[in-house]
Amino acid sequence: MHPTESVGPTAPPIVEASLRRPRAVLWLAALLALLAALFSTSVRIDTDPQNMLPVDHEVRVRNAEMRQRFATHEMIVVGIVDLDGVATPRTLTAVDALRRDIEGLDGVVADEVLSFASAVGTEPDLSDAATVDALVRTVDEHPLLSGHVLSEDGSTAALFVPLRDKSHAAAVAAQVEGAIGDSPVLSQHQTYVTGLPLAEQAFGSQMFVQMAVFAPLAGLLIMAIMWWFFRRISLVATAMAVAGLSVIWTMGALIGTGHTLHIMSSMIPIFLMPIAILDSVHVLSEFHDRYGATTDRQQVLREVYTGLIRPLTYTSLTTAVGFAALALAPIPPIQVFGVFVALGVLAAYLLTLTLVPALVILLPETWLASPALAHHDRSLAEGLRWLGRMAAAQRVNIMAGFTGLALLSAAAIGQIEVDDNPVNWFLADSEVRVASEELNRRLPGTFGANLLLRAEDPDALHTPQMVRQIRRLQDRWGRTQVVGSSTSYADLVEGGSTEEIRAQLTAAAEQSPLVKQLITDSGQHANLRLQLSSGNNQAMASLVGTTDDFFDDNPLPDGVTAQWAGETYLNLVWQDEMVSGMLRAFATTLGVVLLLMGLLFRSVPWALTSVTPVLWTVGVVYGALGLGGKPYDMPIAVLSTLVLGIGVDFAIHFVERFRHLLAELGDPAAALRAFFEEPARALTRNALVIAVGFTPLLFASLVPYRVVGALLASIIALGWLATLVLLPAMVAGWARPPAQAPVAPTIAGQRSRQGAACSS
């Protein structure tokens, strides 16, 4: 039997409606969840780095034109290693058999597979050691294959496998590994299969598995810690219903509107689960602490929502703004991630105001009866009271310490470097990363970049002066630590006049199909191909800088232009655009949050005070990254913006509740003692819930997820510390009761005064 409705404060209209029609709320929430689940069945996964840029971005367009003009393809690399040497009839015969097997696979451009056999143009003679030695000499003398298909130290044979489409990478790699396993010779060797297309697909498949494992695990941990707080499965289930429905609605909306599941959008469930539960934990925490003094749950719910509606509304808005600001980033997947998490946060806010009161009002009374204050609750209460006393008593030392850490962090932030590499998204001992590092160590490199030349005059690229300039540029590249090798049409000519150079290229094109990948028949477009030993953005940026310096000293002829292309360069471009976009998003978010704080508190000093903890936290965390040498990559860049919205939540609750208590009690010290009762316990429970919710990511097999888990848990913990230590130290010195006090929640004021008296 449910409690009858009693006279008391009126809750916000949407809460009142939910109290009157709780079953209708439940049916509507379930119907929307069912529709979202149906939409989610059409999920498509996308891990292609080029989709980090808009379709019409100049680098994407240039890469597409390059592939069409020079008939180039995405590649995977197969390496066979024998430290005693691979140049034996037995080993090379097995490698050549593998090459023929690969040429017969679906998804492979058969006539463009590169191996040592490509140097002779016919089936190689591998009958004895003498013929093998002759073949090795032929490969060493080949202008395009030397050092590539057979390593200089003779330990590695490589096959470069062009794909009709990068989506075939995983299937082709699996069949190659199967063929190697079936070979009685190659199965005894160390073998590696690598390449960016393979890394991207491997990441996509693992990404899906990681989210399928860690999102539910996060939910279980959150349930466990809420059970530790409330000891009532009914309250735990209510909060989890809010989190679960928020995730289902959001993912259904994302997939149903035709968006693909990218690395960023795959993180939405793990981000949204802890964040979505925050508002409901505040509500249920206060309901848990108050229910028992009266058994009229409608009266208690009205009291709770009346006191919390403003902080709930503004914390939800600031969190949503923090994510929505990511729409300002020029990276489509980050835009999608930000917008849909913002929608999920607002959905959680709506569910907190509707589903939570509806469920609580329908629960049997026996499911809600509050137990006596548990030992862990008493310990938490005593610990928080001590923290409040310490913050007030040591305010000068606290502010000096926090200021010192902020200054140290500001200096360390300047040491952060922007860098990323898709291969480094995997753990150091992962198969993909080990293969990449091994083959990049033994071969000129498995990461590609292209410098494209375009000439208005068809003869401009054939002049002796142009050929000499390209050779000097290649020599300059060769002296860097980044470029393992470079290949150009200049490698195919011996010199002479413009006409003789053109004739030599024509003859070379008749002998090898590789020539068409270096210069077009018209002679107006050339492709200078580079093999890089590192796919890091810093390596590519260094190469671009070296090339710019060269052209400053050796200008290109009039009518000839040079532009960069290739996957490694594309990664550099979107990383640079991400950094500038994140800076804009950060500034915008900070401005909007300050505006919202000004509207909420009607005070500039209080608005500035409310953002102090999160700014300090962001500075300290990113300062630690600078000192630790952690590069600034995509997950870290995204966190820098959205954490403003998340981190300010604690400060909003502190400032809002403290100002009400200050107006009621008339004394800053008494208001602080009162805050460190029920309000501080609710805030601490929230901090623990969200921090614990992200900890499963620390055990992920993908590096970006580990980084996100560690950083967010750290940011939440430091934000909680700054809110409950730095803010009390700040306000204790200058806060005064307002001339006209705001209306405070009656029960909250009574209980806060009782708690403050008990702790005095």
Coordinates of C-alpha atoms in Angstrom, one line a residue, residues 132-635:
V132 CA 69.9 -17.9 -55.5
D133 CA 73.1 -15.8 -55.1
A134 CA 72.6 -14.5 -58.7
L135 CA 69.0 -13.6 -57.8
V136 CA 70.1 -11.8 -54.6
R137 CA 72.5 -9.7 -56.7
T138 CA 69.8 -8.9 -59.2
V139 CA 67.5 -7.7 -56.3
D140 CA 70.3 -5.6 -54.8
E141 CA 70.9 -3.9 -58.1
H142 CA 67.2 -3.2 -58.8
P143 CA 66.5 0.5 -58.5
L144 CA 63.1 0.1 -56.9
L145 CA 63.3 -3.1 -54.9
S146 CA 66.8 -3.1 -53.4
G147 CA 66.5 -3.4 -49.6
H148 CA 62.7 -3.8 -49.7
V149 CA 61.9 -7.4 -50.6
L150 CA 65.2 -8.7 -49.2
S151 CA 66.6 -6.9 -46.2
E152 CA 70.2 -5.6 -46.4
D153 CA 71.4 -8.0 -43.7
G154 CA 69.8 -11.0 -45.5
S155 CA 67.7 -12.0 -42.5
T156 CA 64.3 -11.0 -43.9
A157 CA 62.2 -11.7 -47.0
A158 CA 59.2 -9.5 -47.5
L159 CA 56.1 -9.6 -49.6
F160 CA 54.1 -6.4 -50.2
V161 CA 50.5 -7.4 -50.7
P162 CA 48.2 -4.7 -52.4
L163 CA 44.5 -4.9 -51.5
R164 CA 41.6 -4.1 -53.8
D165 CA 40.0 -2.5 -50.7
K166 CA 41.4 -2.0 -47.2
S167 CA 38.3 -3.9 -45.9
H168 CA 39.9 -7.1 -47.1
A169 CA 43.0 -6.7 -44.8
A170 CA 41.9 -9.0 -41.9
A171 CA 40.6 -11.7 -44.2
V172 CA 43.7 -11.7 -46.4
A173 CA 46.0 -11.6 -43.4
A174 CA 44.2 -14.6 -41.8
Q175 CA 44.6 -16.6 -45.0
V176 CA 48.2 -15.7 -45.3
E177 CA 48.9 -16.9 -41.8
G178 CA 47.0 -20.1 -42.6
A179 CA 49.2 -20.7 -45.6
I180 CA 52.3 -20.0 -43.6
G181 CA 51.1 -22.5 -41.0
D182 CA 50.6 -25.1 -43.7
S183 CA 54.1 -24.7 -45.0
P184 CA 56.6 -27.2 -43.5
V185 CA 59.4 -24.6 -44.2
L186 CA 57.9 -21.3 -43.3
S187 CA 56.1 -22.6 -40.2
Q188 CA 59.6 -23.1 -38.7
H189 CA 60.5 -19.4 -39.3
Q190 CA 59.5 -16.2 -37.5
T191 CA 56.8 -14.6 -39.6
Y192 CA 55.0 -11.3 -39.2
V193 CA 52.0 -9.7 -41.0
T194 CA 51.5 -6.0 -40.5
G195 CA 50.3 -2.8 -42.2
L196 CA 48.0 0.1 -41.3
P197 CA 44.9 -1.4 -43.0
L198 CA 45.4 -4.5 -40.8
A199 CA 45.9 -2.4 -37.6
E200 CA 42.8 -0.4 -38.3
Q201 CA 40.6 -3.6 -38.8
A202 CA 42.1 -5.3 -35.8
F203 CA 41.4 -2.2 -33.7
G204 CA 37.8 -2.2 -35.0
S205 CA 37.1 -5.8 -34.0
Q206 CA 38.8 -5.5 -30.6
M207 CA 37.0 -2.2 -30.0
F208 CA 33.6 -3.9 -30.4
V209 CA 34.7 -6.7 -28.0
Q210 CA 36.1 -4.3 -25.5
M211 CA 32.9 -2.3 -25.2
A212 CA 30.8 -5.5 -25.0
V213 CA 32.9 -6.5 -22.0
F214 CA 33.7 -3.3 -20.2
A215 CA 30.4 -1.5 -20.4
P216 CA 28.6 -4.3 -18.5
L217 CA 31.5 -4.6 -16.2
A218 CA 31.3 -0.9 -15.4
G219 CA 27.6 -1.3 -14.7
L220 CA 28.3 -4.2 -12.3
L221 CA 30.9 -2.2 -10.4
I222 CA 28.6 0.8 -10.1
M223 CA 25.9 -1.5 -8.8
A224 CA 28.3 -3.0 -6.3
I225 CA 29.4 0.4 -4.9
M226 CA 25.8 1.7 -4.8
W227 CA 24.8 -1.4 -2.9
W228 CA 27.7 -0.6 -0.5
F229 CA 26.2 2.9 -0.1
F230 CA 22.5 2.2 0.2
R231 CA 22.1 -1.5 1.1
R232 CA 18.8 -1.4 -0.8
I233 CA 18.7 -3.2 -4.2
S234 CA 15.6 -1.2 -5.0
L235 CA 17.5 2.1 -5.0
V236 CA 20.4 0.5 -6.9
A237 CA 18.1 -0.9 -9.6
T238 CA 16.4 2.5 -9.9
A239 CA 19.7 4.3 -10.6
M240 CA 20.9 1.6 -12.9
A241 CA 17.6 1.8 -14.9
V242 CA 18.4 5.5 -15.5
A243 CA 21.9 4.7 -16.7
G244 CA 20.8 1.7 -18.8
L245 CA 18.0 3.5 -20.6
S246 CA 20.2 6.5 -21.2
V247 CA 22.7 4.3 -23.0
I248 CA 20.1 2.4 -25.0
W249 CA 18.3 5.5 -26.1
T250 CA 21.6 7.2 -27.1
M251 CA 23.1 4.3 -29.0
G252 CA 19.7 3.6 -30.7
A253 CA 19.5 7.3 -31.8
L254 CA 23.1 7.2 -33.1
I255 CA 22.8 4.0 -35.1
G256 CA 19.3 4.7 -36.2
T257 CA 20.3 8.1 -37.7
G258 CA 22.8 6.3 -39.9
H259 CA 26.0 7.0 -38.0
T260 CA 28.8 4.4 -37.9
L261 CA 30.4 3.1 -34.8
H262 CA 33.9 4.7 -34.7
I263 CA 36.6 4.6 -32.0
M264 CA 35.0 7.6 -30.3
S265 CA 31.4 6.6 -30.6
S266 CA 32.3 3.1 -29.3
M267 CA 33.2 4.8 -26.0
I268 CA 29.8 6.3 -25.5
P269 CA 28.4 3.5 -23.3
I270 CA 31.4 3.6 -21.0
F271 CA 31.3 7.4 -20.8
L272 CA 27.6 7.7 -20.4
M273 CA 27.1 4.9 -17.8
P274 CA 28.8 6.7 -14.9
I275 CA 27.8 10.2 -16.0
A276 CA 24.1 9.3 -16.5
I277 CA 23.8 7.9 -13.0
L278 CA 25.1 11.1 -11.2
D279 CA 21.8 13.0 -10.9
S280 CA 19.9 9.9 -9.8
V281 CA 22.6 9.2 -7.2
H282 CA 22.2 12.7 -5.8
V283 CA 18.4 12.2 -5.6
L284 CA 18.5 8.7 -4.1
S285 CA 21.3 9.6 -1.7
E286 CA 19.2 12.3 -0.2
F287 CA 16.1 10.2 -0.3
H288 CA 18.0 7.4 1.5
D289 CA 19.3 9.7 4.2
R290 CA 15.9 11.3 4.8
Y291 CA 13.4 8.4 4.4
G292 CA 12.6 7.1 7.8
A293 CA 12.0 10.4 9.6
T294 CA 8.7 10.2 7.7
T295 CA 7.3 7.3 5.7
D296 CA 5.5 9.6 3.3
R297 CA 7.7 9.0 0.3
Q298 CA 5.8 11.6 -1.8
Q299 CA 6.6 14.3 0.7
V300 CA 10.2 13.2 0.9
L301 CA 10.5 13.1 -2.9
R302 CA 9.0 16.6 -3.2
E303 CA 11.4 17.9 -0.6
V304 CA 14.4 16.3 -2.4
Y305 CA 13.5 17.6 -5.8
T306 CA 12.6 21.0 -4.6
G307 CA 16.1 21.4 -3.0
L308 CA 18.0 19.7 -5.9
I309 CA 16.2 20.9 -9.1
R310 CA 18.6 23.9 -9.6
P311 CA 21.9 22.1 -9.1
L312 CA 20.6 19.1 -11.1
T313 CA 19.5 21.3 -14.0
Y314 CA 22.7 23.3 -14.1
T315 CA 25.1 20.3 -13.7
S316 CA 23.3 18.5 -16.5
L317 CA 23.5 21.6 -18.7
T318 CA 27.2 22.1 -18.0
T319 CA 28.0 18.4 -18.7
A320 CA 25.9 18.5 -21.9
V321 CA 27.6 21.7 -23.0
G322 CA 31.0 20.2 -22.3
F323 CA 30.3 17.3 -24.7
A324 CA 28.3 19.3 -27.2
A325 CA 31.2 21.7 -27.6
L326 CA 33.1 18.9 -29.3
A327 CA 30.9 19.7 -32.3
L328 CA 33.3 22.6 -32.9
A329 CA 36.1 20.2 -33.6
P330 CA 36.8 19.7 -37.3
I331 CA 36.8 15.9 -36.9
P332 CA 33.5 14.2 -37.8
P333 CA 33.7 11.2 -35.4
I334 CA 34.5 13.5 -32.5
Q335 CA 31.6 15.8 -33.4
V336 CA 29.2 12.8 -33.4
F337 CA 30.6 11.5 -30.1
G338 CA 30.1 14.9 -28.4
V339 CA 26.6 15.6 -29.7
F340 CA 25.3 12.1 -28.8
V341 CA 26.8 12.0 -25.4
A342 CA 25.3 15.4 -24.8
L343 CA 21.9 14.0 -25.8
G344 CA 22.5 11.0 -23.5
V345 CA 23.2 13.4 -20.6
L346 CA 20.0 15.2 -21.2
A347 CA 18.2 11.9 -21.5
A348 CA 19.5 10.9 -18.1
Y349 CA 18.4 14.2 -16.6
L350 CA 14.9 13.7 -18.0
L351 CA 14.8 10.1 -16.6
T352 CA 16.0 11.4 -13.2
L353 CA 13.0 13.7 -13.1
T354 CA 10.5 11.2 -14.4
L355 CA 11.6 7.5 -14.0
V356 CA 13.2 7.8 -10.6
P357 CA 10.1 9.3 -8.8
A358 CA 7.9 6.9 -10.7
L359 CA 9.9 3.8 -9.7
V360 CA 10.3 5.0 -6.1
I361 CA 6.6 5.6 -5.7
L362 CA 5.7 2.2 -7.0
L363 CA 8.1 0.2 -4.9
P364 CA 6.7 -1.9 -2.0
E365 CA 7.3 -0.3 1.4
T366 CA 9.4 -3.2 2.6
W367 CA 11.9 -2.5 -0.2
L368 CA 12.4 1.0 0.9
A369 CA 12.7 0.8 4.7
S370 CA 16.1 2.4 5.6
P371 CA 18.4 0.3 7.8
A372 CA 20.3 1.8 10.6
L373 CA 23.3 3.8 9.6
A374 CA 25.9 1.3 8.5
H375 CA 29.4 1.3 9.8
H376 CA 30.9 2.4 6.5
D377 CA 28.4 5.3 6.5
R378 CA 29.5 6.3 10.0
S379 CA 33.1 6.1 8.9
L380 CA 32.4 8.2 5.8
A381 CA 30.5 10.8 7.9
E382 CA 33.3 11.1 10.4
G383 CA 35.9 11.3 7.7
L384 CA 34.1 14.1 5.9
R385 CA 33.6 16.0 9.1
W386 CA 37.3 15.8 9.8
L387 CA 38.0 16.9 6.2
G388 CA 35.8 20.0 6.7
R389 CA 37.4 21.0 9.9
M390 CA 40.9 20.6 8.4
A391 CA 39.9 22.7 5.3
A392 CA 38.7 25.5 7.5
A393 CA 41.6 25.4 9.9
Q394 CA 44.4 25.1 7.4
R395 CA 43.0 27.4 4.7
V396 CA 46.2 29.4 4.1
N397 CA 48.4 26.3 3.8
I398 CA 45.9 24.6 1.6
M399 CA 45.6 27.5 -0.8
A400 CA 49.4 27.9 -0.9
G401 CA 49.8 24.2 -1.7
F402 CA 47.2 24.1 -4.4
T403 CA 48.6 27.3 -5.9
G404 CA 52.1 25.8 -6.0
L405 CA 50.9 22.7 -7.7
A406 CA 49.1 24.8 -10.3
L407 CA 52.2 26.8 -11.1
L408 CA 54.3 23.7 -11.4
S409 CA 51.7 22.1 -13.7
A410 CA 51.5 25.2 -15.9
A411 CA 55.3 25.0 -16.5
A412 CA 55.0 21.2 -17.3
I413 CA 52.2 21.6 -19.7
G414 CA 54.5 23.3 -22.2
Q415 CA 56.4 20.0 -22.5
I416 CA 53.5 18.1 -24.0
E417 CA 54.0 17.1 -27.6
V418 CA 51.2 16.3 -30.1
D419 CA 51.7 12.8 -31.4
D420 CA 49.8 9.6 -32.3
N421 CA 50.3 6.4 -34.2
P422 CA 47.5 3.9 -34.9
V423 CA 49.8 1.0 -34.3
N424 CA 50.5 2.4 -30.8
W425 CA 46.8 2.0 -30.0
F426 CA 47.7 -1.6 -29.2
L427 CA 49.6 -2.9 -26.2
A428 CA 53.3 -3.3 -26.5
D429 CA 53.1 -7.2 -26.6
S430 CA 50.2 -7.3 -29.0
E431 CA 50.6 -9.3 -32.2
V432 CA 49.9 -6.2 -34.4
R433 CA 52.4 -4.0 -32.7
V434 CA 55.2 -6.6 -32.4
A435 CA 54.9 -7.4 -36.1
S436 CA 55.0 -3.7 -37.0
E437 CA 58.1 -3.0 -34.8
E438 CA 60.0 -6.1 -36.0
L439 CA 59.5 -5.4 -39.7
N440 CA 60.2 -1.7 -39.3
R441 CA 63.4 -2.6 -37.6
R442 CA 64.5 -5.1 -40.3
L443 CA 63.1 -3.4 -43.5
P444 CA 63.2 0.3 -44.7
G445 CA 59.8 0.7 -43.1
T446 CA 56.1 -0.3 -43.4
F447 CA 54.6 3.2 -43.1
G448 CA 54.2 5.1 -46.3
A449 CA 54.1 8.7 -47.4
N450 CA 54.0 10.4 -50.8
L451 CA 55.2 13.7 -52.2
L452 CA 53.2 14.4 -55.3
L453 CA 54.7 16.7 -58.0
R454 CA 52.6 18.4 -60.6
A455 CA 54.0 20.2 -63.7
E456 CA 52.1 22.5 -66.1
D457 CA 54.7 21.8 -68.8
P458 CA 54.9 18.0 -69.7
D459 CA 58.7 18.3 -70.1
A460 CA 59.3 20.1 -66.8
L461 CA 59.7 16.8 -64.8
H462 CA 62.0 15.3 -67.4
T463 CA 64.7 18.0 -67.4
P464 CA 68.2 17.0 -66.2
Q465 CA 67.9 19.9 -63.6
M466 CA 64.7 18.4 -62.2
V467 CA 66.1 14.9 -62.0
R468 CA 69.1 16.2 -60.1
Q469 CA 67.0 18.1 -57.7
I470 CA 64.9 15.1 -56.9
R471 CA 68.0 13.0 -56.3
R472 CA 69.4 15.7 -53.9
L473 CA 66.0 15.7 -52.1
Q474 CA 66.1 11.9 -51.8
D475 CA 69.7 12.1 -50.5
R476 CA 68.5 14.7 -47.9
W477 CA 65.7 12.4 -46.8
G478 CA 68.1 9.5 -46.5
R479 CA 70.1 11.4 -43.9
T480 CA 67.1 11.6 -41.6
Q481 CA 66.2 9.0 -39.0
V482 CA 62.7 8.8 -40.3
V483 CA 63.0 7.7 -43.9
G484 CA 64.1 4.1 -44.5
S485 CA 64.0 4.5 -48.2
S486 CA 62.6 6.7 -51.0
T487 CA 61.7 5.8 -54.6
S488 CA 61.1 8.1 -57.5
Y489 CA 61.3 8.1 -61.3
A490 CA 64.7 9.7 -61.0
D491 CA 66.0 6.3 -59.8
L492 CA 65.2 4.8 -63.2
V493 CA 67.2 7.2 -65.4
E494 CA 70.9 7.6 -65.9
G495 CA 70.8 11.2 -67.1
G496 CA 71.1 12.9 -70.4
S497 CA 68.9 15.4 -72.1
T498 CA 65.2 15.9 -71.5
E499 CA 64.4 13.7 -74.6
E500 CA 66.8 11.0 -73.4
I501 CA 65.3 11.0 -69.9
R502 CA 61.8 10.6 -71.4
A503 CA 63.0 7.8 -73.6
Q504 CA 64.6 6.0 -70.6
L505 CA 61.4 6.2 -68.7
T506 CA 59.4 4.9 -71.6
A507 CA 61.7 1.9 -71.8
A508 CA 61.5 1.3 -68.1
A509 CA 57.7 1.4 -68.2
E510 CA 57.7 -1.4 -70.8
Q511 CA 59.8 -3.6 -68.6
S512 CA 58.1 -3.0 -65.2
P513 CA 54.5 -2.1 -64.1
L514 CA 56.0 -0.3 -61.1
V515 CA 57.0 2.7 -63.2
K516 CA 53.3 3.8 -63.7
Q517 CA 53.1 4.2 -59.9
L518 CA 55.9 6.8 -60.0
I519 CA 55.2 9.0 -63.1
T520 CA 52.2 9.3 -65.5
D521 CA 52.5 8.7 -69.2
S522 CA 51.9 12.5 -69.8
G523 CA 54.9 13.3 -67.5
Q524 CA 52.9 16.0 -65.7
H525 CA 52.4 14.1 -62.4
A526 CA 55.1 12.2 -60.4
N527 CA 54.8 10.3 -57.1
L528 CA 57.8 10.3 -54.8
R529 CA 57.3 7.3 -52.5
L530 CA 58.8 7.1 -49.0
Q531 CA 59.0 4.2 -46.6
L532 CA 59.0 5.4 -43.0
S533 CA 60.3 3.5 -40.0
S534 CA 57.8 5.2 -37.8
G535 CA 54.1 6.1 -38.2
N536 CA 54.2 8.7 -35.4
N537 CA 52.9 12.2 -36.3
Q538 CA 56.1 13.8 -34.9
A539 CA 58.1 11.7 -37.4
M540 CA 55.9 12.9 -40.3
A541 CA 56.0 16.5 -39.1
S542 CA 59.8 16.3 -39.0
L543 CA 59.9 15.0 -42.5
V544 CA 57.6 17.8 -43.8
G545 CA 59.8 20.3 -42.1
T546 CA 63.0 18.8 -43.6
T547 CA 61.4 18.9 -47.1
D548 CA 60.2 22.5 -46.7
D549 CA 63.7 23.5 -45.7
F550 CA 65.1 21.8 -48.8
F551 CA 62.7 23.6 -51.1
D552 CA 63.5 26.9 -49.4
D553 CA 67.1 26.4 -50.4
N554 CA 66.3 24.7 -53.7
P555 CA 63.1 26.2 -55.1
L556 CA 61.1 24.2 -57.5
P557 CA 61.0 25.4 -61.1
D558 CA 58.1 27.7 -62.1
G559 CA 55.0 25.7 -62.9
V560 CA 56.0 22.8 -60.7
T561 CA 54.2 22.2 -57.3
A562 CA 54.7 19.7 -54.5
Q563 CA 52.0 18.4 -52.1
W564 CA 52.0 15.7 -49.5
A565 CA 49.7 12.7 -49.5
G566 CA 49.4 9.2 -48.0
E567 CA 47.9 7.7 -44.8
T568 CA 50.8 8.9 -42.5
Y569 CA 50.4 12.4 -43.7
L570 CA 46.6 12.3 -43.4
N571 CA 47.0 11.2 -39.7
L572 CA 49.3 14.2 -39.1
V573 CA 46.7 16.6 -40.7
W574 CA 43.7 15.4 -38.7
Q575 CA 45.8 15.5 -35.5
D576 CA 46.8 19.1 -36.1
E577 CA 43.2 20.0 -36.9
M578 CA 42.0 18.2 -33.8
V579 CA 44.4 20.2 -31.6
S580 CA 43.2 23.6 -32.9
G581 CA 39.6 22.4 -32.8
M582 CA 39.9 21.2 -29.2
L583 CA 41.4 24.6 -28.2
R584 CA 38.3 26.3 -29.7
A585 CA 36.0 23.8 -28.0
F586 CA 37.8 24.3 -24.6
A587 CA 37.5 28.1 -24.8
T588 CA 33.8 27.8 -25.9
T589 CA 33.0 25.4 -23.1
L590 CA 34.7 27.5 -20.5
G591 CA 32.8 30.6 -21.7
V592 CA 29.4 28.8 -21.7
V593 CA 30.0 27.2 -18.3
L594 CA 31.0 30.6 -16.8
L595 CA 27.8 32.1 -18.3
L596 CA 25.7 29.3 -16.8
M597 CA 27.3 29.8 -13.5
G598 CA 26.7 33.5 -13.6
L599 CA 23.0 32.8 -14.4
L600 CA 22.7 30.2 -11.6
F601 CA 24.5 32.2 -8.8
R602 CA 23.8 35.8 -10.0
S603 CA 27.4 36.5 -8.9
V604 CA 30.7 36.8 -10.8
P605 CA 32.8 35.9 -7.8
W606 CA 30.7 32.7 -7.1
A607 CA 30.8 31.8 -10.9
L608 CA 34.6 32.1 -10.9
T609 CA 34.8 30.1 -7.7
S610 CA 32.8 27.3 -9.1
V611 CA 35.2 26.7 -12.1
T612 CA 38.3 26.9 -9.9
P613 CA 38.4 23.2 -8.9
V614 CA 38.0 21.9 -12.5
L615 CA 40.6 24.3 -14.0
W616 CA 43.0 23.3 -11.3
T617 CA 42.3 19.6 -11.9
V618 CA 42.8 19.9 -15.7
G619 CA 46.0 21.8 -15.2
V620 CA 47.5 19.3 -12.7
V621 CA 46.5 16.2 -14.8
Y622 CA 47.9 17.7 -18.0
G623 CA 51.0 18.9 -16.2
A624 CA 51.6 15.3 -15.1
L625 CA 51.3 14.2 -18.7
G626 CA 53.9 16.7 -19.7
L627 CA 56.3 15.6 -17.0
G628 CA 55.6 11.9 -17.8
G629 CA 56.2 12.4 -21.5
K630 CA 52.8 11.1 -22.5
P631 CA 51.9 12.5 -26.0
Y632 CA 48.8 14.6 -26.6
D633 CA 46.7 12.3 -28.7
M634 CA 43.0 12.0 -29.6
P635 CA 41.6 10.6 -26.3

